[in-house]
XYZ file of C-alpha atoms in Angstrom:
578
model
C -16.797 16.818 116.467
C -13.115 16.229 117.079
C -11.789 12.696 117.211
C -10.853 11.349 120.667
C -7.629 12.921 121.880
C -7.752 15.705 119.304
C -8.461 19.403 119.766
C -11.579 20.918 118.265
C -11.221 22.430 114.804
C -10.769 26.214 114.710
C -13.813 28.268 113.783
C -13.519 30.582 110.720
C -14.487 34.044 111.857
C -14.136 36.336 108.879
C -12.458 36.713 105.563
C -9.651 39.228 105.283
C -8.749 41.619 102.550
C -5.351 41.637 100.926
C -2.848 39.334 102.549
C -0.537 40.927 105.098
C 3.003 39.952 104.143
C 4.786 40.802 107.384
C 5.616 37.240 108.337
C 6.761 35.729 105.087
C 8.920 38.386 103.498
C 11.921 37.608 105.682
C 14.336 40.351 106.613
C 17.106 42.133 104.774
C 19.302 41.248 101.844
C 16.712 41.718 99.126
C 14.215 39.095 100.285
C 10.784 39.878 98.859
C 7.302 38.439 98.548
C 4.152 39.535 96.762
C 0.733 38.161 95.959
C -0.498 38.118 92.372
C -4.076 38.268 91.138
C -4.501 34.497 91.309
C -3.821 34.399 95.057
C -0.304 33.047 94.630
C 2.543 34.096 96.891
C 5.691 34.611 94.827
C 8.836 34.526 96.952
C 11.969 36.049 95.440
C 15.423 36.798 96.805
C 17.603 39.284 94.946
C 15.393 38.835 91.898
C 15.681 35.032 91.907
C 12.418 33.096 92.046
C 12.456 30.956 95.173
C 8.974 29.601 95.788
C 5.345 29.917 94.683
C 2.618 29.310 97.274
C -1.113 29.091 96.527
C -2.989 30.686 99.395
C -5.908 32.656 100.765
C -6.134 34.722 103.909
C -8.509 33.837 106.741
C -8.778 34.551 110.432
C -9.125 31.574 112.753
C -10.440 31.776 116.291
C -8.843 29.507 118.891
C -8.586 29.251 122.596
C -4.985 29.867 123.559
C -4.544 26.179 124.401
C -5.980 25.110 121.021
C -3.709 27.575 119.295
C -0.700 26.021 120.987
C -1.796 22.460 120.194
C -2.787 23.218 116.609
C -0.383 25.947 115.642
C 3.035 25.074 117.070
C 5.569 25.130 114.287
C 3.068 26.689 111.875
C 1.885 30.065 113.130
C 4.685 30.705 115.596
C 2.362 30.997 118.602
C 3.480 31.298 122.188
C 1.156 30.810 125.132
C 3.238 33.232 127.187
C 0.913 34.824 129.734
C -2.218 34.081 127.719
C -5.234 32.659 129.532
C -5.779 29.193 127.963
C -9.544 29.571 128.363
C -9.779 32.804 126.388
C -10.302 33.051 122.669
C -7.641 34.605 120.470
C -7.556 35.369 116.762
C -4.785 34.117 114.531
C -4.108 35.414 111.020
C -3.079 32.590 108.704
C -2.882 31.887 104.990
C -4.599 28.611 104.195
C -5.754 26.511 101.267
C -6.883 22.886 101.169
C -3.279 21.935 100.445
C -0.810 24.686 101.287
C -1.137 26.531 104.601
C 1.291 29.246 105.492
C 1.280 31.705 108.330
C 1.810 35.393 107.782
C 1.432 36.963 111.215
C 4.060 35.414 113.465
C 4.886 36.373 117.022
C 8.461 37.045 118.031
C 8.607 33.954 120.235
C 7.491 30.373 119.945
C 6.966 27.930 122.797
C 9.126 24.856 122.379
C 6.620 22.000 121.958
C 6.856 19.117 124.364
C 7.975 15.720 123.152
C 4.965 13.724 122.044
C 2.825 16.713 121.091
C 0.123 15.804 118.604
C 0.249 17.242 115.092
C -2.112 20.133 114.345
C -5.559 18.543 114.490
C -7.321 21.130 112.322
C -5.037 20.737 109.321
C -6.021 17.931 106.934
C -3.371 15.403 105.885
C -1.509 15.942 102.628
C -1.256 13.101 100.105
C 1.974 13.325 98.084
C 1.542 10.037 96.190
C 1.200 11.874 92.840
C 4.574 13.501 93.439
C 6.147 10.215 94.514
C 4.904 8.469 91.366
C 6.651 11.058 89.225
C 9.876 10.526 91.151
C 10.050 6.721 91.039
C 10.610 4.748 88.943
C 12.791 7.334 87.262
C 11.611 8.178 83.724
C 14.148 7.849 80.913
C 14.327 11.633 80.648
C 14.771 12.020 84.411
C 12.367 12.942 87.233
C 9.714 15.374 86.015
C 9.305 17.379 89.204
C 10.266 20.921 90.110
C 12.162 22.251 93.096
C 8.996 24.149 94.070
C 7.003 20.919 94.263
C 9.628 19.204 96.378
C 9.953 22.161 98.747
C 6.168 22.410 99.034
C 5.944 18.757 100.086
C 8.776 19.157 102.590
C 7.079 22.214 104.087
C 4.317 19.915 105.357
C 6.782 17.675 107.196
C 7.089 20.304 109.923
C 3.398 20.047 110.829
C 3.167 16.255 110.395
C 0.633 16.620 107.580
C 2.503 14.084 105.444
C 2.430 10.525 106.756
C 5.701 9.042 107.945
C 5.561 6.435 105.176
C 5.177 9.056 102.446
C 7.730 11.373 104.043
C 10.264 8.540 104.172
C 9.461 7.649 100.566
C 10.142 11.210 99.454
C 13.442 11.373 101.331
C 14.548 8.039 99.848
C 13.499 9.070 96.340
C 15.378 12.356 96.598
C 18.456 10.504 97.815
C 18.567 7.908 95.049
C 17.715 10.353 92.256
C 20.342 12.822 93.558
C 17.692 15.540 93.588
C 18.576 16.255 97.209
C 21.981 17.437 95.971
C 20.593 19.885 93.421
C 21.165 23.539 94.285
C 17.646 24.831 93.629
C 16.078 21.965 95.585
C 18.398 22.610 98.528
C 17.851 26.379 98.479
C 14.065 26.167 98.305
C 13.817 23.355 100.861
C 16.015 25.317 103.261
C 13.755 28.324 102.703
C 10.580 26.494 103.767
C 12.484 25.006 106.702
C 13.407 28.484 107.898
C 9.839 29.688 107.355
C 8.630 26.956 109.709
C 11.205 27.926 112.331
C 10.612 30.026 115.411
C 10.501 33.631 114.269
C 13.321 35.972 115.269
C 12.924 39.752 115.130
C 15.901 40.185 112.811
C 15.851 43.983 112.351
C 15.895 44.470 116.111
C 18.593 41.815 116.563
C 20.691 43.393 113.829
C 20.548 46.749 115.615
C 21.785 45.140 118.842
C 24.639 43.372 117.056
C 25.729 46.394 115.005
C 25.696 48.544 118.158
C 28.585 46.435 119.476
C 30.865 48.342 117.115
C 32.826 45.337 115.850
C 33.136 46.562 112.254
C 36.737 46.537 111.037
C 38.363 46.344 107.619
C 35.882 44.723 105.245
C 33.803 43.359 108.136
C 30.579 45.259 108.695
C 30.027 44.043 112.256
C 27.238 41.572 111.389
C 26.614 37.970 112.417
C 28.886 35.166 111.206
C 28.668 31.366 111.288
C 30.975 28.416 110.683
C 29.396 25.002 110.247
C 29.917 21.677 108.508
C 27.647 19.085 106.955
C 29.334 16.279 108.893
C 29.472 12.784 107.495
C 33.156 12.797 106.557
C 33.841 9.644 108.643
C 37.048 11.070 110.142
C 35.593 11.718 113.596
C 37.874 14.672 114.238
C 37.716 16.979 117.234
C 34.890 19.580 117.152
C 36.862 22.013 115.020
C 34.161 24.360 113.702
C 32.540 24.788 117.127
C 35.871 25.645 118.728
C 36.710 27.978 115.834
C 33.367 29.744 116.286
C 34.209 30.511 119.917
C 37.706 31.769 119.077
C 36.272 33.962 116.328
C 33.855 35.591 118.785
C 36.817 37.502 120.187
C 36.481 39.786 117.147
C 33.257 38.817 115.355
C 29.600 38.471 116.311
C 29.022 34.737 115.965
C 25.734 32.883 115.561
C 26.663 29.217 115.812
C 23.754 27.055 114.649
C 24.144 23.452 115.795
C 22.649 20.249 117.098
C 23.551 17.019 118.810
C 25.638 14.404 117.040
C 24.092 12.375 114.231
C 27.169 10.967 112.472
C 29.859 11.355 115.153
C 30.334 10.820 118.869
C 30.282 14.505 119.722
C 28.124 17.072 117.945
C 28.424 20.814 118.461
C 25.576 20.874 120.993
C 27.056 17.893 122.852
C 30.391 19.682 123.137
C 28.907 22.988 124.277
C 26.601 21.365 126.820
C 29.539 19.517 128.403
C 31.845 22.513 128.532
C 32.774 23.139 132.155
C 34.472 26.436 132.996
C 37.179 26.277 135.642
C 37.123 27.434 139.211
C 39.635 30.265 139.664
C 43.229 29.288 140.509
C 43.642 31.639 143.457
C 47.190 30.474 144.189
C 48.280 31.940 140.839
C 47.212 35.446 141.843
C 50.485 36.951 143.039
C 52.392 40.244 142.943
C 53.839 39.119 139.619
C 50.432 38.458 138.021
C 48.235 41.052 139.686
C 48.509 43.624 136.900
C 47.472 41.028 134.327
C 44.505 40.043 136.490
C 43.239 43.620 136.712
C 43.855 44.151 133.019
C 41.354 41.353 132.377
C 38.801 41.900 135.166
C 37.713 44.275 137.917
C 38.060 41.559 140.569
C 41.005 39.879 142.261
C 41.131 37.482 145.212
C 44.359 37.876 147.194
C 45.011 34.539 148.901
C 46.699 35.241 152.260
C 49.361 32.491 152.093
C 50.535 34.030 148.799
C 50.493 37.687 149.915
C 51.137 37.305 153.663
C 51.929 39.422 155.541
C 50.247 42.065 153.350
C 47.593 44.116 155.110
C 45.335 44.703 152.111
C 41.855 43.223 151.954
C 42.430 39.587 151.320
C 41.104 36.186 152.259
C 42.191 32.901 153.722
C 40.833 29.492 154.543
C 38.492 28.991 157.482
C 39.900 29.050 160.991
C 36.825 29.620 163.150
C 34.066 28.655 160.740
C 33.322 25.848 158.347
C 33.984 27.938 155.252
C 36.403 30.807 154.860
C 36.459 33.161 151.884
C 39.181 31.112 150.164
C 37.212 27.905 150.704
C 34.165 29.508 149.124
C 35.981 30.803 146.046
C 37.942 27.599 145.459
C 34.758 25.518 145.609
C 32.699 27.616 143.219
C 30.933 25.097 141.022
C 31.585 25.522 137.300
C 28.603 25.942 134.997
C 27.930 24.959 131.424
C 25.831 27.300 129.262
C 22.092 26.645 129.202
C 21.691 26.415 125.430
C 17.985 25.573 125.651
C 17.416 29.057 127.081
C 18.802 30.734 123.964
C 15.605 31.457 122.040
C 14.032 34.189 119.912
C 12.857 35.800 123.140
C 16.338 35.939 124.707
C 18.634 36.323 121.704
C 18.971 40.101 121.947
C 19.897 39.838 125.635
C 22.538 37.252 124.779
C 24.181 39.503 122.198
C 23.962 42.480 124.534
C 26.214 40.505 126.901
C 28.557 38.657 124.533
C 29.647 38.298 120.912
C 28.754 34.600 120.945
C 25.491 32.682 120.776
C 24.799 29.008 120.204
C 21.453 28.449 118.479
C 20.308 24.957 119.473
C 18.393 23.553 116.509
C 15.500 21.918 118.457
C 14.661 25.282 120.047
C 14.577 27.159 116.752
C 13.233 24.351 114.534
C 10.491 22.689 116.637
C 8.838 21.219 113.535
C 11.851 18.958 113.052
C 10.558 16.807 115.895
C 8.194 15.251 113.353
C 11.074 14.514 110.980
C 13.608 13.123 113.467
C 11.964 9.686 113.937
C 11.803 9.207 110.164
C 15.463 10.068 109.665
C 16.448 7.749 112.490
C 14.742 4.798 110.810
C 16.490 5.294 107.461
C 19.943 3.800 106.768
C 20.802 6.590 104.306
C 21.667 10.229 104.678
C 18.811 12.515 103.642
C 18.430 16.047 102.361
C 18.210 17.211 105.980
C 21.866 16.299 106.481
C 22.607 19.010 103.929
C 19.963 21.567 104.903
C 21.301 22.226 108.411
C 24.078 24.608 107.291
C 21.524 26.491 105.153
C 18.864 26.728 107.860
C 20.400 29.097 110.395
C 17.390 30.815 112.040
C 19.095 34.199 111.618
C 19.945 33.492 107.963
C 18.835 36.888 106.714
C 21.025 38.668 109.270
C 24.178 36.654 108.523
C 26.941 38.755 107.031
C 29.469 35.980 106.423
C 29.855 32.249 106.841
C 32.065 29.237 106.296
C 30.385 25.950 105.346
C 32.351 22.711 105.308
C 31.173 19.923 103.000
C 32.244 16.287 103.134
C 32.071 15.646 99.384
C 33.932 17.646 96.749
C 30.997 17.581 94.341
C 28.921 19.426 96.956
C 31.171 22.495 96.891
C 29.743 24.118 93.746
C 26.241 22.941 94.705
C 26.359 24.762 98.042
C 27.883 27.805 96.377
C 24.972 27.960 93.940
C 22.408 27.318 96.685
C 23.827 30.197 98.726
C 23.759 32.453 95.680
C 20.088 31.614 95.120
C 19.427 32.402 98.793
C 21.035 35.828 98.443
C 24.334 35.271 100.262
C 26.942 37.943 99.503
C 29.940 36.733 101.499
C 30.638 33.022 102.033
C 33.255 30.307 101.761
C 32.582 26.634 101.028
C 35.449 24.366 102.074
C 36.295 20.698 101.526
C 39.545 19.029 102.513
C 41.128 17.096 99.665
C 40.537 13.890 101.627
C 36.821 14.839 101.681
C 36.863 16.467 105.078
C 34.320 19.137 106.011
C 36.985 21.447 107.460
C 40.037 23.318 106.244
C 42.419 20.357 106.262
C 45.535 20.337 108.407
C 46.883 17.379 106.394
C 47.059 18.850 102.899
C 45.113 20.799 100.270
C 41.632 22.210 100.830
C 39.279 23.116 98.003
C 37.653 26.539 98.368
C 34.587 28.032 96.692
C 34.553 31.710 97.635
C 31.431 33.843 97.154
C 32.094 37.553 97.003
C 30.213 40.588 95.791
C 31.930 42.614 93.095
C 31.861 46.392 92.637
C 28.938 45.897 90.249
C 26.884 44.224 92.988
C 27.036 40.809 91.307
C 28.023 37.833 93.484
C 30.572 35.571 91.842
C 32.205 32.325 92.956
C 35.982 31.890 92.795
C 37.422 28.377 93.050
C 40.949 27.744 94.320
C 42.999 25.564 96.676
C 44.815 26.380 99.921
C 47.297 24.432 102.034
C 48.468 24.834 105.649
C 51.649 26.513 104.384
C 49.500 29.350 102.990
C 48.491 30.034 106.603
C 52.100 29.815 107.795
C 51.414 26.494 109.524
C 52.844 22.966 109.175
C 50.825 19.920 108.128
C 49.526 17.293 110.560
C 48.131 13.884 109.714
C 44.435 13.479 110.465
C 45.061 10.664 112.924
C 46.780 13.282 115.117
C 43.552 15.294 115.346
C 40.998 12.483 115.371
C 40.736 11.566 119.035
C 37.233 10.128 118.614
C 36.441 11.161 122.166
C 33.164 11.531 124.015
C 31.640 15.009 124.493
C 32.999 15.476 128.024
C 36.541 14.665 126.883
C 36.296 16.962 123.868
C 34.880 19.670 126.122
C 37.971 19.420 128.310
C 40.175 19.863 125.227
C 38.126 22.934 124.304
C 38.491 24.331 127.822
C 42.259 23.867 127.701
C 42.456 25.573 124.299
C 40.432 28.581 125.437
C 42.410 28.909 128.662
C 45.743 28.864 126.842
C 46.895 25.549 128.286
C 47.508 23.926 124.888
C 50.894 24.390 123.213
C 51.075 26.729 120.224
C 52.257 23.904 117.956
C 49.776 21.297 119.176
C 48.159 19.592 116.126
C 44.600 20.213 117.324
C 45.405 23.823 118.180
C 46.813 24.459 114.703
C 43.833 22.670 113.121
C 41.540 25.067 115.004
C 43.661 28.074 113.996
C 43.320 27.157 110.302
C 39.544 27.144 110.479
C 39.246 30.216 112.698
C 41.452 32.049 110.215
C 39.122 31.021 107.382
C 36.167 32.669 109.153
C 38.210 35.790 109.875
C 39.211 35.957 106.199
C 35.700 35.580 104.787
C 34.318 38.126 107.271
C 36.615 40.754 105.776
C 38.263 41.703 109.070
C 41.685 40.651 107.766
C 41.483 43.430 105.179
C 42.101 46.037 107.889
C 45.477 47.721 107.352
C 45.877 48.535 111.031
C 45.252 46.481 114.138
C 44.281 47.417 117.685
C 42.602 44.271 118.952
C 43.553 44.905 122.570
C 46.217 43.921 125.105
C 48.804 41.648 123.528
C 48.263 42.876 119.969
C 51.542 44.130 118.510
C 49.655 45.832 115.685
C 51.815 44.210 113.011
C 49.264 43.347 110.322
C 50.425 40.592 107.962
C 49.527 41.972 104.550
C 50.913 39.033 102.547
C 48.278 37.538 100.269
C 47.922 33.908 99.265
C 45.510 31.865 97.141
C 42.338 33.714 96.215
C 44.060 36.994 97.054
C 43.351 36.489 100.768
C 45.375 37.303 103.900
C 45.434 33.798 105.379
C 48.414 34.449 107.687
C 46.732 37.538 109.110
C 43.768 35.310 109.954
C 46.064 33.013 111.945
C 47.671 35.993 113.717
C 44.258 37.165 114.861
C 43.209 33.649 115.891
C 46.332 33.246 118.048
C 45.622 36.596 119.681
C 42.059 35.472 120.491
C 43.514 32.642 122.586
C 46.580 34.297 124.109
C 44.773 37.484 125.130
C 41.959 35.584 126.805
C 39.461 37.433 124.597
C 37.807 34.239 123.346
C 37.547 32.909 126.897
C 35.992 36.202 127.986
C 33.254 35.973 125.342
C 32.597 32.326 126.177
C 32.366 33.075 129.905
C 29.922 35.893 129.210
C 27.793 33.473 127.170
C 27.794 31.005 130.071
C 26.845 33.728 132.539
C 24.025 35.251 130.510
C 22.406 31.894 129.676
C 22.516 30.844 133.316
C 20.768 34.068 134.266
C 17.520 33.437 132.385
C 16.145 30.873 134.834
């Protein structure tokens, strides 16, 4: 009998034959999984061993409501239109200690705050692991990355007590194991496995159909993200850069609310208010530009009078004339909570940009958040975010900013283990998780050679390599609240910020970095659209890259209105799901 307030335990129905591997293999880029004769699941990526899971395959019978209560964050279940009173069968891999789901639906219901942990899954005791971590033996901690990742995998279903989970996070922090590449790569892997499942092959087809491929860019998804924690409290550079880059790239911006600053990427995006149209600026002099950008124009009578074309004016006999209506259109922010595995393809069908709000795609993190909040130290999860993009296996290129120089080679190795072929790790010389506008930036560049081997090149760039001047960080560290930063973002996207504004040039540096790593700057011709003079800057700088061409393309994204167009389409499509 279930304890008070808990759902009944699921009833085993039948044993299954060989384990179906559809849900755990991942998608693309050489990810693989196979079961050996001992019932182990061996996970490899590009030939590198990632994780070993002990498991057996069973079928559990639940009511739909029990499945939701017991399986959220584990089996990727969604109630959808299911009748909560009817029984459904769920294929899962289970053992007394290591459960893992194979058959995952394409969507997952976002659990409500306060949901109980899965009642049918017994708690996991990790005291033996903790004892081997602390006190630290003379020859160092005698634990493997597999063991650490296995323990962390149970955080997402609340099977490890908060006390033991906190103890593990603290131990990893003070032994520096949370900054070891294999630990980071394998922990990020189990975090992604616990995430809401995205149909990546189908999504990839939608994205590639957009026809964005150019130069060395294959038209796939790109991301730019930072670890945070650099203490400089700069403007939201990577988020703004991600929107500018969507003028030419398909961008999958994975982000969350602030944890170490006033304004996180999700805070900024949620506060972004598009403008009402400025109908008084539509005139004979601007009309061609208006129609070059859109199929619609509102001709305000006082501007065009006495023209006899279809136009509008303010009310004279009614409360609201056509001009009153247009001028009072209420701006909308995007509804980022409606971007989910179920809607992602529709988003990319409408725009090049998507913001993947972490709580939607990583519902199991709701069990971890209270623990992190109680600890005075940064934990491994501060580092895993950039490695846990829900569309990881569909990412073609990315930029990751780190706030400590020693993390650069660690992230480069972790990405190599995970199978990344095209990436750039950046760290400002002052330990800033962006390309610095104040001086040198350290770069670790992952690239695939002609022999198919991914190698890391290490070099340094400066603003002058991009054709830009330097700016002190206090010029770009407004420390503002989300609404204020959102207004700065709006002004940048709408072209209201001067070309030589320090924040604008800071954004251009980082947008250029994403353009460079994507490969699009390798194109020897250019036809981006209206406003593009086609003059490709072929000059190469550090690392053999076309940094100035990246800036040229970033400036075009703003001046042409192309970035604003993609952002507006993102706002429109996310407001249409309700």
